[in-house]
Amino acid sequence: MEEISQQTIFLCENQIDTYEQLKEKQAEMDDLISQRKKLTNKMRRAAFDEKETLSQQKKGLSDQISVLRKDLKWSLGVEKRSLDMVDRIIILFKKLDRIAKKRVQMSSLFY
């Protein structure tokens, strides 16, 4: 139940209404990881005095990535529950369709 509460809070705070918006979080994190990797590569070639600045930038990106990873955990939970609900709704509609067809068949027998 706590997980569902956290997922709901995540959706509201980030104003997420669609599946595509959930996927944007993953793309945002991938972009930050790519930027951090580039900074790491720059640090290898940088002069000693420049490394501290790059290190601080990298730390900032790491902090953002950490927050996004937590958000992504909630978004993956939302995605999974949403897909489960869609499957259940499809099954329900199929059952309702079969019931409706049986009623039509039964009513045609009496008329």
PDB file of C-alpha atoms in Angstrom:
ATOM      1  CA  MET A   1       0.000   0.000   0.000  1.00  0.00           C
ATOM      2  CA  GLU A   2       2.912   2.328   0.785  1.00  0.00           C
ATOM      3  CA  GLU A   3       4.289   1.730  -2.694  1.00  0.00           C
ATOM      4  CA  ILE A   4       1.007   2.751  -4.322  1.00  0.00           C
ATOM      5  CA  SER A   5       0.944   5.897  -2.181  1.00  0.00           C
ATOM      6  CA  GLN A   6       4.491   6.781  -3.240  1.00  0.00           C
ATOM      7  CA  GLN A   7       3.640   6.147  -6.887  1.00  0.00           C
ATOM      8  CA  THR A   8       0.588   8.397  -6.627  1.00  0.00           C
ATOM      9  CA  ILE A   9       2.633  11.156  -4.996  1.00  0.00           C
ATOM     10  CA  PHE A  10       5.259  10.779  -7.744  1.00  0.00           C
ATOM     11  CA  LEU A  11       2.622  11.107 -10.487  1.00  0.00           C
ATOM     12  CA  CYS A  12       1.052  14.180  -8.884  1.00  0.00           C
ATOM     13  CA  GLU A  13       4.314  15.974  -8.115  1.00  0.00           C
ATOM     14  CA  ASN A  14       5.585  15.438 -11.651  1.00  0.00           C
ATOM     15  CA  GLN A  15       2.183  16.058 -13.280  1.00  0.00           C
ATOM     16  CA  ILE A  16       2.403  12.822 -15.230  1.00  0.00           C
ATOM     17  CA  ASP A  17      -0.747  11.904 -17.132  1.00  0.00           C
ATOM     18  CA  THR A  18       0.470   9.664 -19.937  1.00  0.00           C
ATOM     19  CA  TYR A  19       2.698   6.671 -20.543  1.00  0.00           C
ATOM     20  CA  GLU A  20       4.918   8.818 -22.772  1.00  0.00           C
ATOM     21  CA  GLN A  21       5.605  11.193 -19.894  1.00  0.00           C
ATOM     22  CA  LEU A  22       6.798   8.233 -17.834  1.00  0.00           C
ATOM     23  CA  LYS A  23       9.203   7.290 -20.619  1.00  0.00           C
ATOM     24  CA  GLU A  24      10.540  10.853 -20.716  1.00  0.00           C
ATOM     25  CA  LYS A  25      11.922  10.315 -17.197  1.00  0.00           C
ATOM     26  CA  GLN A  26      14.010   7.398 -18.491  1.00  0.00           C
ATOM     27  CA  ALA A  27      15.255   9.484 -21.414  1.00  0.00           C
ATOM     28  CA  GLU A  28      16.159  12.322 -19.041  1.00  0.00           C
ATOM     29  CA  MET A  29      18.165   9.954 -16.847  1.00  0.00           C
ATOM     30  CA  ASP A  30      19.926   8.423 -19.859  1.00  0.00           C
ATOM     31  CA  ASP A  31      20.921  11.917 -20.977  1.00  0.00           C
ATOM     32  CA  LEU A  32      22.333  12.791 -17.541  1.00  0.00           C
ATOM     33  CA  ILE A  33      24.285   9.522 -17.417  1.00  0.00           C
ATOM     34  CA  SER A  34      25.742  10.303 -20.838  1.00  0.00           C
ATOM     35  CA  GLN A  35      26.765  13.787 -19.678  1.00  0.00           C
ATOM     36  CA  ARG A  36      28.377  12.337 -16.544  1.00  0.00           C
ATOM     37  CA  LYS A  37      30.315   9.812 -18.635  1.00  0.00           C
ATOM     38  CA  LYS A  38      31.629  12.629 -20.826  1.00  0.00           C
ATOM     39  CA  LEU A  39      32.746  14.525 -17.730  1.00  0.00           C
ATOM     40  CA  THR A  40      34.550  11.421 -16.477  1.00  0.00           C
ATOM     41  CA  ASN A  41      36.407  11.178 -19.780  1.00  0.00           C
ATOM     42  CA  LYS A  42      37.288  14.894 -19.648  1.00  0.00           C
ATOM     43  CA  MET A  43      38.634  14.445 -16.115  1.00  0.00           C
ATOM     44  CA  ARG A  44      41.096  11.833 -17.358  1.00  0.00           C
ATOM     45  CA  ARG A  45      42.631  14.318 -19.785  1.00  0.00           C
ATOM     46  CA  ALA A  46      42.206  17.502 -17.730  1.00  0.00           C
ATOM     47  CA  ALA A  47      44.883  19.413 -15.903  1.00  0.00           C
ATOM     48  CA  PHE A  48      44.990  19.053 -12.128  1.00  0.00           C
ATOM     49  CA  ASP A  49      43.350  22.433 -11.398  1.00  0.00           C
ATOM     50  CA  GLU A  50      40.540  21.737 -13.886  1.00  0.00           C
ATOM     51  CA  LYS A  51      39.728  18.334 -12.380  1.00  0.00           C
ATOM     52  CA  GLU A  52      38.149  19.847  -9.254  1.00  0.00           C
ATOM     53  CA  THR A  53      35.640  21.849 -11.303  1.00  0.00           C
ATOM     54  CA  LEU A  54      34.789  18.829 -13.426  1.00  0.00           C
ATOM     55  CA  SER A  55      34.470  16.712 -10.297  1.00  0.00           C
ATOM     56  CA  GLN A  56      31.927  19.147  -8.819  1.00  0.00           C
ATOM     57  CA  GLN A  57      29.930  19.118 -12.063  1.00  0.00           C
ATOM     58  CA  LYS A  58      30.006  15.327 -12.048  1.00  0.00           C
ATOM     59  CA  LYS A  59      28.812  15.250  -8.436  1.00  0.00           C
ATOM     60  CA  GLY A  60      25.888  17.520  -9.359  1.00  0.00           C
ATOM     61  CA  LEU A  61      24.913  15.175 -12.182  1.00  0.00           C
ATOM     62  CA  SER A  62      25.240  12.168  -9.881  1.00  0.00           C
ATOM     63  CA  ASP A  63      22.859  13.795  -7.394  1.00  0.00           C
ATOM     64  CA  GLN A  64      20.317  14.441 -10.159  1.00  0.00           C
ATOM     65  CA  ILE A  65      20.690  10.871 -11.424  1.00  0.00           C
ATOM     66  CA  SER A  66      20.115   9.536  -7.927  1.00  0.00           C
ATOM     67  CA  VAL A  67      16.808  11.409  -7.662  1.00  0.00           C
ATOM     68  CA  LEU A  68      15.780  10.279 -11.143  1.00  0.00           C
ATOM     69  CA  ARG A  69      16.579   6.651 -10.325  1.00  0.00           C
ATOM     70  CA  LYS A  70      14.212   6.833  -7.375  1.00  0.00           C
ATOM     71  CA  ASP A  71      11.569   8.450  -9.584  1.00  0.00           C
ATOM     72  CA  LEU A  72      12.149   5.793 -12.213  1.00  0.00           C
ATOM     73  CA  LYS A  73      11.531   3.093  -9.636  1.00  0.00           C
ATOM     74  CA  TRP A  74       8.113   4.608  -8.964  1.00  0.00           C
ATOM     75  CA  SER A  75       7.387   5.099 -12.664  1.00  0.00           C
ATOM     76  CA  LEU A  76       8.208   1.468 -13.475  1.00  0.00           C
ATOM     77  CA  GLY A  77       5.784   0.401 -10.748  1.00  0.00           C
ATOM     78  CA  VAL A  78       3.111   2.665 -12.217  1.00  0.00           C
ATOM     79  CA  GLU A  79       3.801   1.292 -15.690  1.00  0.00           C
ATOM     80  CA  LYS A  80       3.505  -2.307 -14.515  1.00  0.00           C
ATOM     81  CA  ARG A  81       0.255  -1.688 -12.642  1.00  0.00           C
ATOM     82  CA  SER A  82      -1.162   0.241 -15.610  1.00  0.00           C
ATOM     83  CA  LEU A  83      -0.393  -2.572 -18.035  1.00  0.00           C
ATOM     84  CA  ASP A  84      -1.932  -5.091 -15.614  1.00  0.00           C
ATOM     85  CA  MET A  85      -5.085  -2.969 -15.454  1.00  0.00           C
ATOM     86  CA  VAL A  86      -5.264  -2.748 -19.242  1.00  0.00           C
ATOM     87  CA  ASP A  87      -5.022  -6.545 -19.460  1.00  0.00           C
ATOM     88  CA  ARG A  88      -7.788  -6.937 -16.875  1.00  0.00           C
ATOM     89  CA  ILE A  89     -10.015  -4.462 -18.699  1.00  0.00           C
ATOM     90  CA  ILE A  90      -9.516  -6.322 -21.988  1.00  0.00           C
ATOM     91  CA  ILE A  91     -10.465  -9.602 -20.313  1.00  0.00           C
ATOM     92  CA  LEU A  92     -13.528  -7.959 -18.761  1.00  0.00           C
ATOM     93  CA  PHE A  93     -14.664  -6.540 -22.113  1.00  0.00           C
ATOM     94  CA  LYS A  94     -14.280  -9.954 -23.741  1.00  0.00           C
ATOM     95  CA  LYS A  95     -16.412 -11.532 -21.010  1.00  0.00           C
ATOM     96  CA  LEU A  96     -19.040  -8.819 -21.346  1.00  0.00           C
ATOM     97  CA  ASP A  97     -19.061  -9.308 -25.115  1.00  0.00           C
ATOM     98  CA  ARG A  98     -19.640 -13.061 -24.705  1.00  0.00           C
ATOM     99  CA  ILE A  99     -22.462 -12.418 -22.245  1.00  0.00           C
ATOM    100  CA  ALA A 100     -24.080  -9.928 -24.616  1.00  0.00           C
ATOM    101  CA  LYS A 101     -23.843 -12.405 -27.511  1.00  0.00           C
ATOM    102  CA  LYS A 102     -25.442 -15.139 -25.385  1.00  0.00           C
ATOM    103  CA  ARG A 103     -28.292 -12.802 -24.460  1.00  0.00           C
ATOM    104  CA  VAL A 104     -28.861 -11.970 -28.117  1.00  0.00           C
ATOM    105  CA  GLN A 105     -28.917 -15.689 -28.953  1.00  0.00           C
ATOM    106  CA  MET A 106     -31.305 -16.412 -26.096  1.00  0.00           C
ATOM    107  CA  SER A 107     -33.635 -13.573 -27.036  1.00  0.00           C
ATOM    108  CA  SER A 108     -33.683 -14.707 -30.676  1.00  0.00           C
ATOM    109  CA  LEU A 109     -34.916 -18.126 -29.539  1.00  0.00           C
ATOM    110  CA  PHE A 110     -37.999 -16.580 -27.971  1.00  0.00           C
ATOM    111  CA  TYR A 111     -38.982 -14.311 -30.868  1.00  0.00           C
TER     112      TYR A 111
END
